[in-house]
XYZ file of C-alpha atoms in Angstrom:
533
model
C 126.030 110.110 99.567
C 122.812 110.378 102.524
C 123.636 113.748 102.469
C 122.941 114.567 98.915
C 119.878 111.896 99.425
C 118.615 114.365 102.101
C 119.328 117.550 99.982
C 117.408 116.008 97.469
C 114.099 115.056 98.904
C 114.302 118.502 100.546
C 114.037 120.032 97.412
C 111.518 117.471 96.111
C 109.594 118.329 99.084
C 109.607 122.179 98.869
C 109.294 122.633 95.032
C 105.962 120.848 94.978
C 102.441 120.989 96.174
C 101.497 118.340 98.551
C 100.491 115.614 96.065
C 99.811 112.332 97.908
C 96.328 111.370 97.641
C 95.701 110.056 101.181
C 97.043 113.675 102.620
C 94.659 115.276 99.833
C 91.646 113.087 100.801
C 92.536 113.950 104.830
C 95.547 114.254 106.528
C 95.729 118.122 105.097
C 91.782 118.255 104.654
C 91.050 117.882 108.241
C 93.860 120.522 109.216
C 91.814 123.115 107.071
C 88.906 122.112 108.967
C 90.979 122.754 112.132
C 92.166 126.149 111.228
C 88.935 126.898 110.103
C 87.270 126.070 113.441
C 89.853 127.504 115.351
C 89.879 124.287 116.995
C 90.537 120.410 116.895
C 87.565 119.149 118.141
C 85.581 116.527 116.247
C 83.232 117.884 113.523
C 80.722 116.652 111.298
C 81.810 115.322 107.790
C 81.325 112.340 105.758
C 84.944 111.307 105.708
C 85.341 110.304 109.057
C 88.602 109.298 108.538
C 89.411 112.891 109.264
C 88.435 112.159 112.970
C 89.340 108.334 114.270
C 92.840 108.375 112.382
C 95.451 109.320 115.053
C 96.224 112.667 114.589
C 99.485 113.443 115.865
C 101.578 113.957 112.355
C 99.103 116.720 111.475
C 99.150 118.890 114.896
C 102.701 119.393 113.963
C 102.106 119.703 110.184
C 99.326 122.294 111.213
C 102.425 124.713 112.900
C 104.052 124.892 109.858
C 100.898 125.703 107.901
C 99.730 128.002 110.420
C 103.362 130.070 110.669
C 103.602 130.432 106.815
C 99.725 130.522 105.910
C 100.977 127.896 103.390
C 101.500 124.091 103.046
C 105.257 124.544 101.333
C 106.424 123.186 104.383
C 103.749 120.321 105.050
C 106.467 117.766 104.009
C 109.215 119.008 106.463
C 107.744 116.868 109.605
C 108.163 113.475 107.356
C 111.660 115.002 106.533
C 112.871 115.625 109.747
C 111.612 112.427 111.201
C 113.391 110.324 108.631
C 116.335 112.032 109.612
C 115.423 111.352 113.010
C 114.450 107.585 112.206
C 118.084 106.827 110.827
C 119.520 108.601 113.774
C 117.770 106.387 115.988
C 118.733 103.233 113.923
C 122.358 104.456 114.663
C 121.586 104.774 118.480
C 119.737 101.447 118.286
C 122.998 99.844 116.935
C 125.137 101.841 119.687
C 123.066 99.873 122.544
C 123.640 96.494 120.185
C 127.574 96.821 121.032
C 128.084 98.347 117.771
C 131.185 100.407 117.423
C 131.459 104.218 115.750
C 131.815 102.428 111.925
C 128.616 99.913 112.297
C 126.637 103.017 113.755
C 127.430 104.923 110.509
C 126.583 102.116 108.371
C 123.250 101.429 110.390
C 122.386 105.194 109.674
C 123.435 104.790 106.204
C 121.414 101.622 105.418
C 118.207 103.002 107.147
C 118.722 106.742 104.911
C 118.952 104.714 101.674
C 115.672 102.533 101.857
C 113.773 103.340 98.954
C 110.298 103.370 100.659
C 111.795 105.768 103.404
C 113.470 108.263 100.939
C 110.206 108.580 98.860
C 107.986 109.175 101.978
C 110.405 111.483 103.434
C 109.412 114.440 100.846
C 105.618 113.499 101.338
C 102.955 114.557 103.729
C 102.141 111.333 105.146
C 102.887 109.966 108.577
C 104.677 106.368 108.123
C 108.117 107.922 108.643
C 107.091 109.676 111.445
C 105.594 106.844 113.420
C 108.471 104.312 112.476
C 110.812 107.174 114.114
C 108.377 106.927 117.783
C 108.666 102.753 117.209
C 112.534 103.161 116.898
C 112.950 105.379 119.920
C 110.492 103.107 121.836
C 112.795 100.349 121.319
C 115.797 102.077 122.113
C 114.598 103.446 125.339
C 112.627 100.423 126.297
C 116.275 98.254 125.911
C 118.308 100.768 127.497
C 115.632 100.456 130.707
C 116.388 96.900 130.806
C 119.964 97.561 131.058
C 119.749 100.808 133.505
C 116.432 100.763 135.319
C 116.063 104.413 135.572
C 113.303 106.632 135.713
C 114.353 108.716 132.565
C 114.634 105.915 130.161
C 110.910 104.416 131.565
C 109.422 108.030 130.825
C 110.898 108.345 127.717
C 109.541 104.740 126.717
C 105.987 105.450 127.601
C 106.265 109.058 125.880
C 107.535 107.123 122.417
C 104.839 104.308 122.926
C 102.335 107.192 123.384
C 103.453 109.353 120.541
C 103.815 106.167 117.918
C 100.224 105.089 118.727
C 99.015 108.974 118.461
C 100.735 109.106 114.887
C 99.427 105.990 113.288
C 97.093 103.036 114.576
C 99.480 100.555 112.974
C 101.959 101.031 115.856
C 100.194 98.812 118.003
C 101.231 95.900 115.590
C 105.085 97.071 115.770
C 105.089 97.906 119.322
C 103.463 94.506 120.781
C 106.948 92.407 120.443
C 108.715 95.313 122.150
C 106.724 95.784 124.960
C 106.416 91.931 125.155
C 110.295 91.420 125.339
C 110.439 94.179 128.115
C 107.629 91.695 129.849
C 109.248 88.898 129.687
C 112.903 89.748 130.513
C 111.447 91.739 133.707
C 109.385 88.740 135.110
C 112.557 86.532 134.440
C 114.698 89.366 136.057
C 112.403 89.006 139.391
C 112.392 85.706 139.359
C 115.746 85.699 139.445
C 116.285 88.193 141.934
C 117.926 90.368 139.302
C 115.706 93.489 140.182
C 113.080 94.115 142.763
C 109.281 93.501 141.913
C 108.660 97.064 143.241
C 111.169 98.909 140.817
C 109.874 97.102 137.694
C 106.208 98.065 138.941
C 107.455 101.585 139.280
C 108.964 101.341 135.505
C 105.789 99.980 134.217
C 103.669 102.627 135.850
C 106.241 105.498 134.002
C 105.477 103.846 130.868
C 101.672 103.499 131.213
C 100.922 107.125 132.367
C 102.813 109.098 129.601
C 101.047 106.926 127.347
C 97.533 107.657 128.844
C 98.225 111.533 129.170
C 99.000 111.457 124.997
C 96.276 108.930 124.212
C 93.781 109.453 126.753
C 91.699 112.931 125.184
C 92.075 110.710 121.667
C 90.505 107.431 123.034
C 88.133 109.035 124.823
C 86.672 111.569 122.138
C 86.364 108.621 120.098
C 84.535 106.174 122.420
C 82.059 109.113 122.859
C 81.358 109.346 118.826
C 81.772 105.985 117.758
C 81.762 103.397 120.938
C 85.549 102.260 120.729
C 88.399 104.100 122.068
C 90.702 102.875 118.743
C 87.992 104.975 116.698
C 87.296 101.933 114.740
C 83.908 100.487 114.424
C 82.957 96.673 114.390
C 82.246 97.307 110.460
C 85.442 99.138 109.713
C 87.166 96.420 111.700
C 86.368 93.735 109.461
C 87.183 95.863 106.257
C 90.702 96.336 107.439
C 91.498 93.058 109.363
C 92.159 89.606 108.647
C 88.674 87.589 108.820
C 90.263 84.142 108.862
C 93.466 83.212 110.289
C 94.052 79.453 109.073
C 97.791 78.395 108.554
C 97.148 78.706 104.789
C 95.577 82.135 104.852
C 98.305 83.236 106.745
C 100.912 81.737 104.524
C 99.114 83.814 101.628
C 99.478 86.983 103.397
C 102.986 86.901 104.165
C 104.211 85.910 100.738
C 101.766 88.604 99.127
C 103.397 91.466 101.444
C 107.223 89.756 100.619
C 106.079 90.134 97.128
C 105.797 93.877 97.440
C 109.644 94.374 97.773
C 110.245 92.545 94.550
C 108.992 95.498 92.146
C 112.111 95.068 89.639
C 111.887 95.079 86.261
C 111.383 91.699 85.189
C 111.716 89.950 88.452
C 108.273 91.426 89.260
C 106.502 88.927 86.456
C 108.261 86.256 88.138
C 107.257 86.782 91.388
C 103.596 87.442 90.113
C 103.546 84.191 88.412
C 105.233 82.475 91.672
C 102.531 83.961 94.229
C 99.654 82.802 91.524
C 101.132 79.104 91.281
C 101.369 78.993 94.748
C 97.984 79.834 95.690
C 96.815 77.975 93.019
C 98.492 74.717 93.291
C 99.960 74.429 96.897
C 97.536 76.423 99.410
C 94.187 76.455 97.212
C 93.405 80.019 97.723
C 92.106 82.809 95.355
C 94.905 85.131 95.494
C 92.409 87.541 96.120
C 90.501 85.951 98.532
C 88.309 89.026 100.385
C 88.796 87.587 103.823
C 92.597 88.436 103.776
C 92.442 90.988 101.026
C 91.788 94.798 101.188
C 92.958 95.424 97.518
C 93.444 93.148 94.581
C 97.016 91.488 94.354
C 99.142 93.444 91.861
C 102.769 94.030 91.252
C 104.291 97.145 89.773
C 107.061 96.710 87.299
C 109.144 99.512 89.027
C 107.189 101.474 92.168
C 108.213 104.636 92.311
C 105.975 106.444 94.275
C 105.477 106.640 98.242
C 102.834 104.286 97.933
C 104.032 101.296 96.191
C 108.051 101.264 96.032
C 109.424 98.282 97.044
C 112.959 97.771 99.247
C 114.231 94.959 96.960
C 118.033 95.376 97.918
C 117.484 96.085 101.574
C 114.967 92.696 101.724
C 117.427 90.496 100.024
C 120.269 91.499 103.088
C 117.510 90.342 105.491
C 118.770 86.842 105.123
C 122.495 86.814 105.423
C 121.970 89.543 108.110
C 119.860 86.891 109.892
C 122.001 83.911 109.679
C 124.742 86.295 110.664
C 123.163 87.466 114.281
C 122.051 83.862 115.108
C 125.755 83.485 115.529
C 126.050 86.636 117.814
C 126.403 86.710 121.436
C 124.772 90.258 121.933
C 121.259 90.055 123.553
C 120.228 93.564 122.240
C 121.037 92.825 119.003
C 119.025 89.732 118.722
C 116.309 91.315 120.019
C 116.148 93.948 117.535
C 116.191 91.384 114.864
C 113.419 89.351 116.938
C 111.451 92.835 116.961
C 111.713 93.117 113.160
C 110.753 89.791 112.108
C 108.102 88.752 115.151
C 106.265 92.768 114.412
C 106.058 91.617 110.368
C 104.663 88.406 111.002
C 101.841 89.771 113.556
C 101.533 92.624 110.459
C 100.661 89.552 108.310
C 98.504 88.028 111.016
C 96.225 90.925 111.309
C 95.924 93.362 108.273
C 94.366 92.399 105.465
C 96.844 92.594 102.229
C 97.149 96.048 100.547
C 98.709 96.889 97.405
C 100.672 99.916 99.115
C 101.363 98.113 102.356
C 105.318 98.631 101.460
C 105.031 101.746 103.316
C 103.437 100.349 106.544
C 106.236 97.840 106.435
C 108.936 100.898 107.154
C 109.397 99.836 111.086
C 110.617 96.808 109.734
C 113.239 97.741 107.608
C 114.393 100.247 110.106
C 114.861 97.794 112.956
C 116.147 95.222 110.627
C 118.775 97.914 109.196
C 120.551 97.306 112.752
C 121.476 93.540 112.168
C 122.228 94.062 108.416
C 124.780 97.216 109.540
C 126.406 94.338 111.762
C 126.697 91.956 109.123
C 128.329 94.405 106.431
C 130.646 95.546 109.019
C 131.985 92.168 108.890
C 132.051 90.937 105.554
C 134.909 91.875 102.803
C 133.730 93.834 99.506
C 130.959 95.637 101.618
C 131.657 98.312 99.323
C 130.095 97.120 96.352
C 126.830 96.515 98.523
C 127.327 99.920 99.834
C 127.608 101.300 96.175
C 124.486 99.858 94.974
C 122.405 100.801 98.035
C 123.682 104.489 97.741
C 122.870 104.879 94.087
C 119.580 103.163 94.609
C 118.949 105.891 97.419
C 120.135 108.585 94.676
C 118.187 107.219 92.168
C 114.750 106.973 93.865
C 115.463 110.715 95.173
C 116.153 111.996 92.026
C 112.920 110.226 90.368
C 110.241 110.279 92.638
C 107.366 109.475 90.335
C 105.191 112.354 91.761
C 107.667 115.024 92.638
C 110.917 114.377 90.362
C 114.016 116.292 90.688
C 114.777 115.193 86.878
C 111.494 114.380 84.642
C 112.230 111.349 82.805
C 108.843 109.595 81.992
C 107.666 106.995 82.053
C 109.657 106.821 85.206
C 108.413 109.774 86.495
C 105.109 112.098 85.706
C 105.252 114.647 83.090
C 104.279 117.542 85.057
C 107.534 119.287 86.559
C 107.559 121.800 89.491
C 107.483 124.891 87.096
C 103.676 123.775 86.245
C 101.119 125.396 87.933
C 100.450 124.206 91.328
C 97.006 122.488 90.535
C 98.904 120.291 88.118
C 101.284 118.786 90.727
C 98.328 117.568 92.641
C 96.410 116.146 89.552
C 100.028 115.304 87.611
C 98.111 112.122 85.912
C 95.031 113.422 85.461
C 95.605 116.657 82.661
C 91.881 117.026 82.137
C 90.855 116.999 86.026
C 93.729 119.154 86.472
C 92.139 121.674 83.979
C 88.590 121.214 85.384
C 90.184 121.934 89.009
C 91.887 125.200 88.217
C 88.801 126.402 86.101
C 86.334 125.338 89.188
C 88.512 127.145 91.970
C 88.995 130.193 89.625
C 85.184 130.271 89.439
C 84.849 130.079 93.254
C 87.144 132.828 93.676
C 85.638 135.213 91.065
C 82.287 134.413 92.525
C 83.180 136.025 96.080
C 81.313 133.208 98.056
C 81.838 133.544 101.818
C 79.426 130.588 103.092
C 79.966 127.125 100.962
C 77.971 123.944 102.013
C 79.779 120.289 101.304
C 77.427 117.332 100.802
C 79.289 114.046 99.905
C 77.809 110.662 99.054
C 81.480 109.117 99.042
C 82.520 107.293 102.552
C 86.288 107.382 102.132
C 86.490 110.894 101.028
C 87.975 112.391 97.604
C 91.171 114.283 96.431
C 89.099 117.381 95.126
C 88.121 119.232 98.634
C 91.393 119.957 99.994
C 93.027 122.354 97.145
C 89.434 123.962 96.894
C 89.907 124.780 100.911
C 93.410 125.759 100.394
C 93.067 127.790 97.626
C 90.232 129.938 99.236
C 91.378 130.231 102.786
C 90.848 132.781 104.930
C 87.777 134.197 102.587
C 85.446 131.166 102.640
C 83.929 128.584 105.254
C 83.196 125.400 104.584
C 80.093 123.558 106.190
C 79.827 119.610 105.759
C 75.907 118.882 105.428
C 73.843 115.956 105.491
C 76.013 113.233 107.022
C 74.784 109.611 106.965
C 77.478 108.476 109.238
C 77.787 108.764 113.008
C 79.215 112.547 113.046
C 75.525 113.511 111.784
C 75.180 114.212 115.572
C 77.979 117.053 115.233
C 75.910 118.678 112.473
C 74.904 122.082 113.147
C 72.965 123.391 110.030
C 73.500 126.703 108.902
C 70.932 128.532 106.708
C 71.331 130.650 103.546
C 74.443 129.243 101.605
C 76.334 131.082 98.851
C 76.777 127.660 97.432
C 77.026 124.005 97.685
C 79.443 121.422 96.610
C 77.866 117.972 96.289
C 80.140 114.935 95.448
C 78.164 112.557 93.799
C 77.860 110.423 90.495
C 74.477 111.279 89.690
C 73.845 114.982 90.260
C 70.450 116.169 90.247
C 69.229 119.689 88.476
C 68.041 120.828 91.540
C 69.277 120.405 95.062
C 67.028 120.553 98.063
C 68.934 121.631 101.205
C 67.763 124.894 103.402
C 66.066 125.687 100.092
C 66.414 124.862 96.827
C 70.060 125.424 94.719
C 70.261 124.884 91.078
C 73.392 123.074 89.317
C 75.881 124.955 87.628
C 77.188 123.808 84.452
C 81.122 123.694 85.794
C 82.259 120.721 87.395
C 85.251 118.713 88.019
C 85.318 114.842 88.275
C 82.477 113.958 90.448
C 81.831 117.373 92.256
C 79.317 119.677 91.187
C 78.672 123.232 92.155
C 75.054 124.306 93.088
C 73.999 128.077 93.789
C 70.408 129.256 94.899
C 67.862 129.011 92.832
C 66.313 132.114 93.469
C 68.865 134.504 94.958
C 68.044 136.878 97.118
């Protein structure tokens, strides 16, 4: 059944244009700028996420984009790392003492996680970073048992690659690295190993990590003043501003509730969450100090941003109880990695309605104790059937990239529709506007286009324009108001200016005066020279 799931998600990825909003806002857009510039240097942009967000997944996607001069296979990175993550989970089960049967179960459990299924055909980076977190846990546990240089180096590489993929890696790697440190200090104290040997291993962790992340840290520090690339202002936007016990519990239960997006159950979950906040915690469920977005549960999340992992989450409880009676130290450690990383995640990061995808490393790690539990109970075939059918269901009916179109579970747009319709599958008017706008730009034969924006977080309009006009038009962000303005290198005599704004003027002053055209798409307006030469 896992083979069928991987086949369906492969088809889903290859039949549809990339249409995850984060991808069209900055993941793929920065690739187009890299290709235009023929380098990966930092550049002026109003959407500074294109710079400070870790770039490894996009580096890999770019290779396929270059080879084919197309984004058809941009999804393949997530798809391949989904397969790799499932293999990694089975290896974690092996190092925890699993027999072959339990390893197969661990692979199956991880391959049927709904959010993993949906992410595997997307162009985001959540499964990619999860793969490196899983391999970091595997090689670190391996190093504790064999003490060899190779496992230490591979641990360091995994840590570096995880951090260069996504910033949430810091949270998930922390308990894993802390465990190595505690066990190592204990073994040194008991004289089971030498201090010199473990100092060498620590050096072999750090060196690959610094080689991989060093230049990224340096560029962020030079531009923003922080190696992590996050200014003090942004730090408070994304991270909890209060850490009281009640606020901590609030974030925990809201994150848990994301996995109860099951018809009927979601309403009960919402009522329970509101009741606990009002009657027990005495907090506003949307307290801005712990909330990036308002609290809301979908009736049935079917996208790579909002799907819950209901059945897998329910299995956490008996699996954890089962593991408490198990003697294998590695198995207990893997379980603790999953649980502690979830608590750290809730302690540090403000609640967002799309946090389910950021929970993927937790569910992959917890697939190991779940596999041990299911391998020991009777009638586990019923659970396997439910999980398998659930995985196939999500692979078939991915909302934005369905193999079988079934409204309202899926979008009304099918893969046979024009490419632009895939991207704006829930915005028919915007889709028509974008098709007309791109046609106009192609027919106008512009070669040099300026891009001006009043949006800090970016938009999903620029990417399809840059992609459709690739190799024909160069795009130049202008008049930035953020830190990247120091990288701005103004050019003159633009053929047109794309201006993202809600209040477009009739005349726009850049290097000269540009007049507004009638054609637009959403909040994007086109300006051309008022007095063309």
